[in-house]
PDB file of C-alpha atoms in Angstrom:
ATOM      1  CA  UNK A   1      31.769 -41.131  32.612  1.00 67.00           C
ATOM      2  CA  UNK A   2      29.995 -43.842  30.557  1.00 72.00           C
ATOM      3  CA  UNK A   3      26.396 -45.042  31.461  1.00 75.00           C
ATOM      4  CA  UNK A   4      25.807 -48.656  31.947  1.00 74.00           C
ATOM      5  CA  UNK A   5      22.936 -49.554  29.269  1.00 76.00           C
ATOM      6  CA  UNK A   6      20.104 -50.296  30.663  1.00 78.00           C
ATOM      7  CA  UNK A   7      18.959 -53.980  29.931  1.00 80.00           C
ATOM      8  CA  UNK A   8      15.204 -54.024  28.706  1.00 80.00           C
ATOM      9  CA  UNK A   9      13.554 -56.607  29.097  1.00 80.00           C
ATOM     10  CA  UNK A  10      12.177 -57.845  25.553  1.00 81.00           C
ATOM     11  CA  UNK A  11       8.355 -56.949  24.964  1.00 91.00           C
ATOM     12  CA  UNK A  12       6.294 -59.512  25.922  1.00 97.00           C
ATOM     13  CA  UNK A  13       3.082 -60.708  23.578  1.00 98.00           C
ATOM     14  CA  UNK A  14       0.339 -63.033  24.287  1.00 97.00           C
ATOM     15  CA  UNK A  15      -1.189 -65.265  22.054  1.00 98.00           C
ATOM     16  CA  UNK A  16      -5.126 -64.946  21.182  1.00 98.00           C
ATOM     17  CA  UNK A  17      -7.586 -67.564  20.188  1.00 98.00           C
ATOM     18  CA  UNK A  18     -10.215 -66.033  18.458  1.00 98.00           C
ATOM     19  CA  UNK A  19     -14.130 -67.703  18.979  1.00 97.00           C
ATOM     20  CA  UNK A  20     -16.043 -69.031  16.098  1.00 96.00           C
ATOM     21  CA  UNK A  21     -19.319 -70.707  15.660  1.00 93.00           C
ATOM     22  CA  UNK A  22     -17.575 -74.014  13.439  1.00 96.00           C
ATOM     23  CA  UNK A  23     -14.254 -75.260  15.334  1.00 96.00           C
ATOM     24  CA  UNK A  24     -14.833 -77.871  17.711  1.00 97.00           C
ATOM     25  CA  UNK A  25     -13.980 -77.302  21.217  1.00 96.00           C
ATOM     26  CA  UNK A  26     -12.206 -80.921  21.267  1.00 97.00           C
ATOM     27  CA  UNK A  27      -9.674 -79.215  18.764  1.00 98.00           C
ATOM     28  CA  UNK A  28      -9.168 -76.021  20.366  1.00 97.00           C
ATOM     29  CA  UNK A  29      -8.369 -78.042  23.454  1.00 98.00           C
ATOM     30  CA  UNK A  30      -5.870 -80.210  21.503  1.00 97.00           C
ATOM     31  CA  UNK A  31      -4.778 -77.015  19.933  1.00 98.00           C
ATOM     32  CA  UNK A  32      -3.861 -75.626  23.367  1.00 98.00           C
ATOM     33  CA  UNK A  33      -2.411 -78.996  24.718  1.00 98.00           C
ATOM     34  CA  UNK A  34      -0.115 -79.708  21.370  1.00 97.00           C
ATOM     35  CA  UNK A  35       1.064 -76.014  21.310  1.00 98.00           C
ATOM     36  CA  UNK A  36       1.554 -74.909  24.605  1.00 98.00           C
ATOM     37  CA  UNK A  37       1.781 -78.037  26.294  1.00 97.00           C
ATOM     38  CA  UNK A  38      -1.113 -77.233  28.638  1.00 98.00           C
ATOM     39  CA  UNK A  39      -2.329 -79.938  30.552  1.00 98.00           C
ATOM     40  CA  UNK A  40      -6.199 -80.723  29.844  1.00 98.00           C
ATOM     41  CA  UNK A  41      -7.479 -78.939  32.272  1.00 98.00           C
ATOM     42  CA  UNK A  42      -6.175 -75.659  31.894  1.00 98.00           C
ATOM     43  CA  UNK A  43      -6.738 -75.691  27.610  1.00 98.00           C
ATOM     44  CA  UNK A  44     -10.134 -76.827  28.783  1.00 98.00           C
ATOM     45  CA  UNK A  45     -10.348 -73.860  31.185  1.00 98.00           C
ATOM     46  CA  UNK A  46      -8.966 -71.491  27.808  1.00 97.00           C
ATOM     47  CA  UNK A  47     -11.288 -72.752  25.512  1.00 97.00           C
ATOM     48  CA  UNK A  48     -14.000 -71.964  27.769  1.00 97.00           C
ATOM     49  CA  UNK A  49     -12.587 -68.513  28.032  1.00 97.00           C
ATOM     50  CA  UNK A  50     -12.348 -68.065  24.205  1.00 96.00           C
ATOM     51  CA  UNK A  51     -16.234 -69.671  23.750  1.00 94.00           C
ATOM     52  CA  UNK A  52     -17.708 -67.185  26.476  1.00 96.00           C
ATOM     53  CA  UNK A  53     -15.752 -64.155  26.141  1.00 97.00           C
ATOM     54  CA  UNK A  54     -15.259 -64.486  22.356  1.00 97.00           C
ATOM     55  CA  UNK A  55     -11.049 -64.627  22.834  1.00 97.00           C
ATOM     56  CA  UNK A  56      -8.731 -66.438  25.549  1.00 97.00           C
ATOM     57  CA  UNK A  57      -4.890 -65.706  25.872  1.00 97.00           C
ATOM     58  CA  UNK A  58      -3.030 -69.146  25.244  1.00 98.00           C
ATOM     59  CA  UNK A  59       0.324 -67.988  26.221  1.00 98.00           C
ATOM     60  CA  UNK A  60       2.278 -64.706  26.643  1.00 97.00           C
ATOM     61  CA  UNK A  61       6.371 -65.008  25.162  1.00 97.00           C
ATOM     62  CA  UNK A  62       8.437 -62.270  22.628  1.00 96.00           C
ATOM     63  CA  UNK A  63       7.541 -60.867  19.570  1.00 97.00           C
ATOM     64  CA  UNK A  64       8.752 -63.600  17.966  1.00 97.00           C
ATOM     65  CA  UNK A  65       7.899 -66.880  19.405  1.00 97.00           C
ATOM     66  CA  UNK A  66       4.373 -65.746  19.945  1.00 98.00           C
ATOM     67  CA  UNK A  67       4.615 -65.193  16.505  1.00 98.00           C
ATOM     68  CA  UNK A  68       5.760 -67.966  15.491  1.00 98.00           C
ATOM     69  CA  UNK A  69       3.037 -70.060  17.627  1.00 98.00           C
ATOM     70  CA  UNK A  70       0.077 -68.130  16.476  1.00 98.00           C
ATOM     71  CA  UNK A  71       0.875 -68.559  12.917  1.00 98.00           C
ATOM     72  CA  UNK A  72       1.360 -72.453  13.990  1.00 98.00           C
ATOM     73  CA  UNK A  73      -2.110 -72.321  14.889  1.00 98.00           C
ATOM     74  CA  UNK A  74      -3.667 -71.223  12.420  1.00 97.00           C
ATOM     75  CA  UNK A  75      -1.469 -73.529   9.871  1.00 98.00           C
ATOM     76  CA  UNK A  76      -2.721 -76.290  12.094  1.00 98.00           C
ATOM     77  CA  UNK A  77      -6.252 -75.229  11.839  1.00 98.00           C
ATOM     78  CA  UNK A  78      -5.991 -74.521   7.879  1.00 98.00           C
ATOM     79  CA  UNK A  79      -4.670 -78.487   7.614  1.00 98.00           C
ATOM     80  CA  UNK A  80      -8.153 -79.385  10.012  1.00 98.00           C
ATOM     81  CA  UNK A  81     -10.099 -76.971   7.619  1.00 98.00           C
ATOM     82  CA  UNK A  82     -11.126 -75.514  10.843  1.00 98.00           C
ATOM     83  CA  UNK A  83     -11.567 -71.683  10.702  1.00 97.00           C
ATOM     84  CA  UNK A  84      -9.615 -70.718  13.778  1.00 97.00           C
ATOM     85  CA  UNK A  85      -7.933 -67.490  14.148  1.00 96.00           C
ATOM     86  CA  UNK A  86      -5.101 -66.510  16.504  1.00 97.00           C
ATOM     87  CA  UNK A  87      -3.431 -63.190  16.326  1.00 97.00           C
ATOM     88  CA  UNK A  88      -0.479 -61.681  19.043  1.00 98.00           C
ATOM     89  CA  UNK A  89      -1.096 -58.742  21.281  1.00 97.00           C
ATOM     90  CA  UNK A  90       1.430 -56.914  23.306  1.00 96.00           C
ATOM     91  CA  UNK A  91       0.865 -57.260  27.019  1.00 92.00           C
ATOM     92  CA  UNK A  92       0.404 -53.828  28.578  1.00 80.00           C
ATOM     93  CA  UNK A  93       1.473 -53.152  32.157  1.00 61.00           C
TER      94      UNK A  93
END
């Protein structure tokens, strides 16, 4: 008798802002809004998270859209010659 596969769900990643002392908060906040469509208030809210705790989760998708986004971060930030750093974690259960 043959097994139904099972249907995994695709790992899910989220996407990391990493703090430093030079990036304005305005652009991490624009950042978050032009990105991931946040509203202001909530990439307010992340930024916050990412100045106080040193790192704030922007978003959590697969492997390869967070991929893709993080590295669209940092291209953005490169063309501000801002210093910001994102990298992708997986999400653990």
């Amino acid at each position: 008798l043959e097994q139904e596969p099972q249907v995994k769900e695709p790992p899910m990643y989220q996407v990391l802002l990493l703090n430093d002392d030079y990036t304005p908060m305005e652009f991490v906040v624009y950042v978050l809004q032009h990105i991931f469509n946040h509203e202001h208030e909530k990439a307010t809210q992340i930024m916050m998270a990412v100045h106080s705790r040193g790192k704030g989760v922007c978003g959590i998708f697969p492997k390869e859209i967070a991929e893709m986004k993080s590295h669209e971060i940092i291209t953005m930030a490169q063309a501000h010659e801002h210093p910001l750093i994102s990298e992708i974690e997986p999400l653990t259960d």
